[in-house]
Amino acid sequence: MLGAGGAGFARCLRARTQAWLWGSRGGALALARSAGAPGPGDQQPSGGRGPRGRQFSLSAAAVVELAPRPLQPYLRLMRLDKPIGTWLLYLPCTWSIGLASEPGCFPDWYMLSLFGAGAILMRGAGCTINDMWDRDYDKKVTRTASRPIAAGDISVFQSIVFLGVQLTLALSILLCLNYYSIALGAASLLLVITYPLMKRITYWPQLALGFTFNWGALLGWSAVKGSCDPSVCLPLYFSGIMWTLIYDTIYAYQDTRDDALIGLKSTALRFRENAKQWLSGFSAAMLGALSLVGVTAGQTMPYYVALAAVGAHLTHQIYTLDIHRPEDCWDKFTSNRTVGLILFLGIVLGNLWREKKTDETKKNIERVEN
């Protein structure tokens, strides 16, 4: 009986102690939970943590997070944590390199590697220039207020020095190409510098971005062949511009409210509720130009199968788009990497198929002659 009474007293004392602790620490605990700290009943992440206690991940954002802290603002300035822009700059280069390959051959891996490194550097340089121009605007937009220059993590002088480093490295890559390509690549620098300003003066800054981001459709072919073939390169360049109008208009719908308040322009503000009609028109123009590319480049069935898949992807992307939901706009925007990869795969397979058809044709000719 004494034991039972002692146990009851212990339970009562423990309950009163917990009540006192919760009463005195409740405000602090609530504040900690609102800041993201786990409270009672919150599940703790388990395993897979790195040396700093963060969850292990192979994503680009995680790589930036694990970099030395002084480097992180520079890596975020060049958007290394958000590689979708690099993909969208790089993919037109791969299309052009693939189309320029000899029948039956894979694309030149050396060229693909050079252009991949160049895409990282030039996209980073473009973002640095953009953030220097837009630092005062970025502070007023929720989505961009944390960018390194706007947030004060990097000064304008430091940005200029970093820009110089990126452009120097990009130039060293450009100098690995033929003279025609060096001149053609250097000509794109004017576009890289001026396109961030277009949102101040026109509702079509996405068109300026298209001219800039798809320069690789010209440069990739010239790097392999020594010069551009207008019958292939120009419709390929045009199709890339139409593609940029699609994905960057979708991207711009994330910021329509903020852009309208601070006086910036975009195709999203120009099209308003008519986005799907405009995007459908751009898609039709893109697919038409790519069909012309296939004909002039002598492409085969796998290419046109890929083109049909691209058309289906764009159709789904546009007609399920909710322009009033920023998260949906972001998802649709990032899905365009898949569009570019499908087309690149179609080009590669179509090029390999060309050799197969050529061999069969030669055998038929030899049989007739014999």
PDB file of C-alpha atoms in Angstrom, residues 133 161 172 194 196 210 240 315:
ATOM      1  CA  TRP A 133      21.046  45.519 -63.712  1.00  0.00           C
ATOM      2  CA  VAL A 161      35.237  40.894 -60.837  1.00  0.00           C
ATOM      3  CA  SER A 172      39.221  30.201 -73.281  1.00  0.00           C
ATOM      4  CA  THR A 194      21.543  43.941 -73.321  1.00  0.00           C
ATOM      5  CA  PRO A 196      18.245  42.007 -69.199  1.00  0.00           C
ATOM      6  CA  GLY A 210      15.159  33.799 -77.332  1.00  0.00           C
ATOM      7  CA  GLY A 240      14.535  27.723 -80.529  1.00  0.00           C
ATOM      8  CA  THR A 315       0.148  20.361 -75.949  1.00  0.00           C
TER       9      THR A 315
END
